Coordinates of C-alpha atoms and ligand atoms in Angstrom, one line a residue:
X1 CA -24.0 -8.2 -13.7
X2 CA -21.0 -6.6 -11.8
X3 CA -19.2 -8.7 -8.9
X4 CA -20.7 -7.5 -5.3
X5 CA -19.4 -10.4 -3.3
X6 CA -16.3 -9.1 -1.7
X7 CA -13.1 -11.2 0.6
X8 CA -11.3 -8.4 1.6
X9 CA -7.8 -9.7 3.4
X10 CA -5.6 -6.9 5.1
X11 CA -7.8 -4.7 7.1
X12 CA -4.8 -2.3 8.4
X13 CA -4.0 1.1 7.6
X14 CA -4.8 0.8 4.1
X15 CA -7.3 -1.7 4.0
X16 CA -9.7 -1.0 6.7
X17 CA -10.6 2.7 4.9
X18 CA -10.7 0.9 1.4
X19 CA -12.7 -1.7 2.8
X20 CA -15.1 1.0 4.4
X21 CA -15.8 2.9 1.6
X22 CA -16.5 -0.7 -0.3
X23 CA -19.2 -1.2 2.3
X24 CA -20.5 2.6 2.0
X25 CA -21.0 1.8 -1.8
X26 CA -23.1 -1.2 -1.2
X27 CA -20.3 -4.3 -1.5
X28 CA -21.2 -7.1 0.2
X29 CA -18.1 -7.5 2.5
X30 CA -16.7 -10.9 3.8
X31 CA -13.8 -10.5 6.1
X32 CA -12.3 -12.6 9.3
X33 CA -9.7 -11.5 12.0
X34 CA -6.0 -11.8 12.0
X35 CA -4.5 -11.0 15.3
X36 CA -6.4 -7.5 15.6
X37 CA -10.0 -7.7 16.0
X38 CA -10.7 -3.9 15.9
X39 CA -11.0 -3.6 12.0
X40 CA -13.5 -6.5 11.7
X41 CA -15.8 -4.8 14.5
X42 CA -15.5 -2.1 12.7
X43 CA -16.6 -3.5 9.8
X44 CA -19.4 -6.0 11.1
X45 CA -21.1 -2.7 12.2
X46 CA -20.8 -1.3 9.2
X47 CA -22.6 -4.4 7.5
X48 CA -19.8 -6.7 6.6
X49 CA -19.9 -10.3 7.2
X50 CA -17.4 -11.9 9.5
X51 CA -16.2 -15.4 8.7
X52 CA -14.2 -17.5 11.1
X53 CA -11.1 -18.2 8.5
X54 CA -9.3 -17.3 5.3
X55 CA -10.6 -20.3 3.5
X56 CA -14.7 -19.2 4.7
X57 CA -13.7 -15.8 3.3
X58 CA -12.5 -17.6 -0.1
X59 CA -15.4 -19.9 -0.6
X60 CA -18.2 -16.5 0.2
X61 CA -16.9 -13.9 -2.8
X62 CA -16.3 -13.4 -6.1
X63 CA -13.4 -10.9 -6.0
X64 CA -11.1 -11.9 -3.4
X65 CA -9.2 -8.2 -2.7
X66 CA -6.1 -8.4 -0.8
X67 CA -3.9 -5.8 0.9
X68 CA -1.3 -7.4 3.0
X69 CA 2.1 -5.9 4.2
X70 CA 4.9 -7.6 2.2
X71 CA 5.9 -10.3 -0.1
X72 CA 6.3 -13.3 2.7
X73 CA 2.7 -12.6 3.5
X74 CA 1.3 -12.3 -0.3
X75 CA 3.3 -15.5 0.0
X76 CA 2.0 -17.0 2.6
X77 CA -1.8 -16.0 2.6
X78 CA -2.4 -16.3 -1.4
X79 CA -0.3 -19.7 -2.4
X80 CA -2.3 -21.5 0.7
X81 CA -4.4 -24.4 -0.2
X82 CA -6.8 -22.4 1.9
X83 CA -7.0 -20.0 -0.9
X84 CA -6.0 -21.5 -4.2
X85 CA -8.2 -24.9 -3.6
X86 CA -11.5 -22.9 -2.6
X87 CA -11.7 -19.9 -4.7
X88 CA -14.1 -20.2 -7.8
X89 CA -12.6 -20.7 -10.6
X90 CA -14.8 -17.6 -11.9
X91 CA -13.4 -15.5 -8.8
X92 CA -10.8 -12.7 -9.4
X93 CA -7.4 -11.7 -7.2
X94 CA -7.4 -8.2 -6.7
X95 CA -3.7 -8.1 -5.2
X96 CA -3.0 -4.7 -3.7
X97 CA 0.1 -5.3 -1.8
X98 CA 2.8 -3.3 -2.6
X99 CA 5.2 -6.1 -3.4
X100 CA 7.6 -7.4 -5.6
X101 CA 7.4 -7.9 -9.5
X102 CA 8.5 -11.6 -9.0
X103 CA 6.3 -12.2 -6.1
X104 CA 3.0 -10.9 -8.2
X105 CA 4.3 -12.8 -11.5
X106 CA 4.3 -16.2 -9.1
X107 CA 1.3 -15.4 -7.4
X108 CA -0.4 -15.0 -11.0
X109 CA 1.0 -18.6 -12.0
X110 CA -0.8 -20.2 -8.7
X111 CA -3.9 -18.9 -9.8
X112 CA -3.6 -19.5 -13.5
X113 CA -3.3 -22.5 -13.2
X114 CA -6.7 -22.9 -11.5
X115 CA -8.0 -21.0 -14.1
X116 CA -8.3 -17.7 -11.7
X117 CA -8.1 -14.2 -13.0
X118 CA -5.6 -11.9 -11.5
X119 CA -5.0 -8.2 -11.4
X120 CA -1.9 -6.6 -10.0
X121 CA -3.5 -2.9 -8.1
X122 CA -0.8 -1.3 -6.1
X123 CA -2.2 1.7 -4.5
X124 CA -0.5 5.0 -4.0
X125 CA -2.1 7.9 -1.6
X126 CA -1.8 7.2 1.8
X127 CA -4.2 6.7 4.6
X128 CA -6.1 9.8 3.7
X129 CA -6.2 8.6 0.4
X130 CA -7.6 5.5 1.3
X131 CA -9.8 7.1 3.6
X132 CA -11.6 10.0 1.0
X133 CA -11.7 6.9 -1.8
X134 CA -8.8 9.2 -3.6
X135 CA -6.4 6.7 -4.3
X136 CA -4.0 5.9 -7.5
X137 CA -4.3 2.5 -8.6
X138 CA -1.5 1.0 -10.5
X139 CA -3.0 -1.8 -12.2
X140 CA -0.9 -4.9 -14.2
X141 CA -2.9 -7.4 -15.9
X142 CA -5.1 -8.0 -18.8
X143 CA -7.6 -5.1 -19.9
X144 CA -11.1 -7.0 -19.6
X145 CA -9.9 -8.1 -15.9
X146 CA -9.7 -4.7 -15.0
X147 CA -12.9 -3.8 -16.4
X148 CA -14.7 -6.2 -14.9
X149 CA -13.2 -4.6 -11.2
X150 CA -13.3 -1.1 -12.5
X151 CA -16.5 -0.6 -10.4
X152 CA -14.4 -2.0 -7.0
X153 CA -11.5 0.4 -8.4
X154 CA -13.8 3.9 -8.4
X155 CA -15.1 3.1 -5.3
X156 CA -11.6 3.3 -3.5
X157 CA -9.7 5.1 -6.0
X158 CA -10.0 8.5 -8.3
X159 CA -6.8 7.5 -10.6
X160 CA -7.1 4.6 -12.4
X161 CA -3.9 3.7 -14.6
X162 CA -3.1 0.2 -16.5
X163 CA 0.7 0.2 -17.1
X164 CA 1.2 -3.1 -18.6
X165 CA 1.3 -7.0 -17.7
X166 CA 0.8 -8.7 -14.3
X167 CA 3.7 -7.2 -12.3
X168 CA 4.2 -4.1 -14.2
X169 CA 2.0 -2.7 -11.6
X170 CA 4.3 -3.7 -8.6
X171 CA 7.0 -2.6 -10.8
X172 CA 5.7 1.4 -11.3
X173 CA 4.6 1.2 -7.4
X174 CA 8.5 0.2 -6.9
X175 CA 9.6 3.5 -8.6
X176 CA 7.2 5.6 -7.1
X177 CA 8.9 4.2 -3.7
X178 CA 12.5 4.8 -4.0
X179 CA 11.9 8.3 -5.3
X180 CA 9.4 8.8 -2.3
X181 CA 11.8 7.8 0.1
X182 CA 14.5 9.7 -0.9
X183 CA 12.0 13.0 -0.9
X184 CA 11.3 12.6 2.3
X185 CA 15.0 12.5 3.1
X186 CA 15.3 15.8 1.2
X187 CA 12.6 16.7 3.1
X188 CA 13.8 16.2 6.3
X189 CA 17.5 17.8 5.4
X190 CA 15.9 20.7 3.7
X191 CA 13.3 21.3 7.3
X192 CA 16.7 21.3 9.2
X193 CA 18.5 23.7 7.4
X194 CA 15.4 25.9 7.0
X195 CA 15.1 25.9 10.8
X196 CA 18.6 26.7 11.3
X197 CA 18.3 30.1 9.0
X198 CA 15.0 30.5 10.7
X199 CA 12.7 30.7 7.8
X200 CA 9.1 31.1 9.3
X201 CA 7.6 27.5 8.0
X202 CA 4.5 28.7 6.6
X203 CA 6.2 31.3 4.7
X204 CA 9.3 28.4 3.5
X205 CA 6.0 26.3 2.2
X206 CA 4.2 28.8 -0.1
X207 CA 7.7 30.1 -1.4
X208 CA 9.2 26.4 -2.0
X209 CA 6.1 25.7 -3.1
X210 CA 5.6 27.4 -6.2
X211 CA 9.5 27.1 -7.1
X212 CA 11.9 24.4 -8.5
X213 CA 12.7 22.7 -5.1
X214 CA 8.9 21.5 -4.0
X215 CA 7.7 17.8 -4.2
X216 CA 4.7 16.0 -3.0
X217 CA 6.2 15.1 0.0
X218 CA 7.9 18.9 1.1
X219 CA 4.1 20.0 0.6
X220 CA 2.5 17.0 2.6
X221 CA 5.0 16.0 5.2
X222 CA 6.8 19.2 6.2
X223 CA 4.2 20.1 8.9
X224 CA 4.3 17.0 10.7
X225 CA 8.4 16.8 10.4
X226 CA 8.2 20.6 11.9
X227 CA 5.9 19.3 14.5
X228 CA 8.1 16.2 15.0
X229 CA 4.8 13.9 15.0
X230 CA 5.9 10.7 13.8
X231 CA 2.9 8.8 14.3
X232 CA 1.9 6.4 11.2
X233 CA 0.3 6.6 8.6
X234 CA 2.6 4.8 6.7
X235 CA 5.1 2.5 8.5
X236 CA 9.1 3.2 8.0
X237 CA 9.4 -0.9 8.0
X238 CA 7.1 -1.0 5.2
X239 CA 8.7 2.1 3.4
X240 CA 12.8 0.2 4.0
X241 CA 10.7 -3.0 2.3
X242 CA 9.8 -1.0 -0.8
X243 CA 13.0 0.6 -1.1
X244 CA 14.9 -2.8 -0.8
X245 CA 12.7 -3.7 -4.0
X246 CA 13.6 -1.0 -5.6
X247 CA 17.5 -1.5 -5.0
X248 CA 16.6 -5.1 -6.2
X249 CA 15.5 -4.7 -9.3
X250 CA 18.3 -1.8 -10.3
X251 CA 21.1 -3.5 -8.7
X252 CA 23.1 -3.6 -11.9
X253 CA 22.9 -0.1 -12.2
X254 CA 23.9 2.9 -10.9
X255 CA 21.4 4.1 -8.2
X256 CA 23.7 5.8 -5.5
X257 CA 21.3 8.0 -3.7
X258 CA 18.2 5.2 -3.4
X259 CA 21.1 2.9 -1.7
X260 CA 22.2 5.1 0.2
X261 CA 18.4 6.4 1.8
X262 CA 18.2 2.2 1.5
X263 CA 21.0 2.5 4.4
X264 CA 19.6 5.3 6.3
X265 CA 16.1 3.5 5.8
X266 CA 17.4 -0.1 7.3
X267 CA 19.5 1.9 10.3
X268 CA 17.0 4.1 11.3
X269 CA 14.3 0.5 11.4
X270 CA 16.5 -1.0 14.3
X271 CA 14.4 1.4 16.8
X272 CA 11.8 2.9 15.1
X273 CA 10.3 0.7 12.2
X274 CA 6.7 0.9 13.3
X275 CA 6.7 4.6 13.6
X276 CA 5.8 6.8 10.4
X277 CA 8.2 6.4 7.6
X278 CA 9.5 10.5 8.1
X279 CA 10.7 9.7 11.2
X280 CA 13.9 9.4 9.3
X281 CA 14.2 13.2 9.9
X282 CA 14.5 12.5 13.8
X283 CA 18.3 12.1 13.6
X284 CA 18.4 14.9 11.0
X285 CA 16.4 17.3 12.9
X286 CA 17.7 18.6 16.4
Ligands
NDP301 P1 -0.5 -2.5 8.1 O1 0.6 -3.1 8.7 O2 -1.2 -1.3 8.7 O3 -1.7 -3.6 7.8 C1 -1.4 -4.9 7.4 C2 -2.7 -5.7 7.6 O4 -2.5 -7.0 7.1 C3 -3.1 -5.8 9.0 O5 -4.5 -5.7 9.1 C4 -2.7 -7.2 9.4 O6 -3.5 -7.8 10.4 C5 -2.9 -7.9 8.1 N1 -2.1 -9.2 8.0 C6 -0.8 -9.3 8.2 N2 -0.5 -10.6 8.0 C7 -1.6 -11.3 7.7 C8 -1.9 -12.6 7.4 N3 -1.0 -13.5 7.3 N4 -3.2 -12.9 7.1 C9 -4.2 -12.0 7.1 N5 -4.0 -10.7 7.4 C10 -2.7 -10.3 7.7 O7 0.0 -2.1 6.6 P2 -0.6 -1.0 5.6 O8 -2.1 -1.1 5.5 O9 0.0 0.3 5.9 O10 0.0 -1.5 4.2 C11 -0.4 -2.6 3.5 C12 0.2 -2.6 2.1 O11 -0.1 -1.3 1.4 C13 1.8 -2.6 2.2 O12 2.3 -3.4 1.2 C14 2.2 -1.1 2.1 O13 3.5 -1.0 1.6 C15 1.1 -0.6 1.1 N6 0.8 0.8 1.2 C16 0.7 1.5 2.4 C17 0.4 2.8 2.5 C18 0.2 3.6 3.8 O14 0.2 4.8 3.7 N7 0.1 2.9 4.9 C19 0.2 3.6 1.2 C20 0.3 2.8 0.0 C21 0.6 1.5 0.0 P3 -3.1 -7.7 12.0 O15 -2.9 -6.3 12.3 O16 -4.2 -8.3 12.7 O17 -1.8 -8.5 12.1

């Protein structure tokens, strides 16, 4: 029989749509408040089941899903005593987070040694992603682990990949970061100079779109750069954090332009790190 019991930890951006389309499929939900209580309301009238701490969460489900913003919290939340000493032993870690190889590899230990199965699932997609269950799960661990959550995958997710050991999936996510964040920076420059010539925008899109310059991000984010709505989606804090991973892990080679948007990434966070990631085009754009 398939695991239905579900701890669900990080109900923000991300998590909140993931864990609402878990509840449309028929999970059984088990959440509790951090400092917002909006997402657990939310859910509770959806049919989740709100507990009054971490640990209740733990000792309620079999799959223990978790979402959280960075490292320090993967940290902080998943190496408690809270967690490690009231999980079942025949639970699973679903760690979503998009962290850092090192961070996921320790996390992994923890629970190994209490006999817990882990799977590394960063996510890729967005808030609309999570929200239409269309997401691209990067999965790192062992194959039978990621069968047995396979069902918990398709109901968030429509790519499934498994790219290798426990971190290998933080690892990928890392990638797919720097060269995100320097799109949107060649996003941004190329909205600018397209302005200045006075392209017409919709015309710019379906040209650049079917030639050699487009990206993902040109053909998702240049309406809201030309619209200069920098609302998140997906926070620029969060985007700097992934970057600095990515810088991390390369930093014996030779990766000029990801430290550079690294620079532009950690200057433009002094005033506007909880706005949406492309607002690094508000000092590019006039
Ligand atoms: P948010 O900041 O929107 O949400 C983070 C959530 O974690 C909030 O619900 C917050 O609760 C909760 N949280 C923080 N600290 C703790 C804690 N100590 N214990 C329990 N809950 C805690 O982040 P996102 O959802 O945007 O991102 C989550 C992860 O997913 C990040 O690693 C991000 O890089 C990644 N990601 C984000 C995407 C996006 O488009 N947003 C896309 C793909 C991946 P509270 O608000 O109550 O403090």
């Amino acid at each position: 029989m398939g695991f239905k019991k579900i701890g669900f930890i990080g109900l923000g951006a991300m998590g909140l749509p993931m864990a609402k389309n878990l509840v449309k499929k028929g999970f059984e939900l088990h959440v509790t408040a951090h400092r917002n209580r909006q997402p657990v309301e939310e859910l509770k009238s959806a049919g989740a089941v709100e507990h009054s701490s971490i640990k209740e969460v733990a000792a309620h489900c079999e799959v223990l899903l978790s979402i959280l913003p960075t490292d320090k919290e993967m940290e902080s939340v998943l190496l408690s005593e809270d967690v490690l000493e009231t999980l079942s032993s025949d639970a699973i870690l679903l760690e979503m987070t998009s962290g850092s190889p090192a961070m996921m590899k320790k996390v992994n230990e923890a629970f190994q040694s209490k006999r817990i199965k882990v799977l590394d699932g960063p996510v890729s997609g967005g808030t609309i992603g999570a929200e239409q269950g269309t997401l691209t799960v990067m999965a790192g661990g062992e194959d039978n682990v990621l069968e047995q959550v396979r069902p918990i995958l398709d109901a968030m997710s429509k790519n499934i990949y498994l790219v290798g050991p426990i971190g290998a999936g933080k690892a990928i996510k890392a990638v797919n970061q720097m060269m995100a964040a320097m799109h949107m920076v060649v996003t941004a420059e190329a909205t600018a100079l397209a302005e200045k010539l006075e392209i017409d925008k919709d015309m710019l899109k379906q040209v650049i779109g079917s030639s050699s310059g487009a990206s993902w991000m040109f053909m998702n984010k240049l309406d809201s750069l030309s619209n200069r709505d920098f609302a998140p989606g997906f926070k620029l804090s969060l985007m700097r954090k992934d970057v600095e991973i990515a810088v991390a892990e390369g930093a014996d080679l030779q990766l000029a332009f990801a430290e550079a948007a690294l620079d532009l990434y950690k200057e433009t966070e002094k005033e506007y790190g909880e706005s949406d990631f492309s607002v690094i085009g508000k000092s590019i754009l006039s």
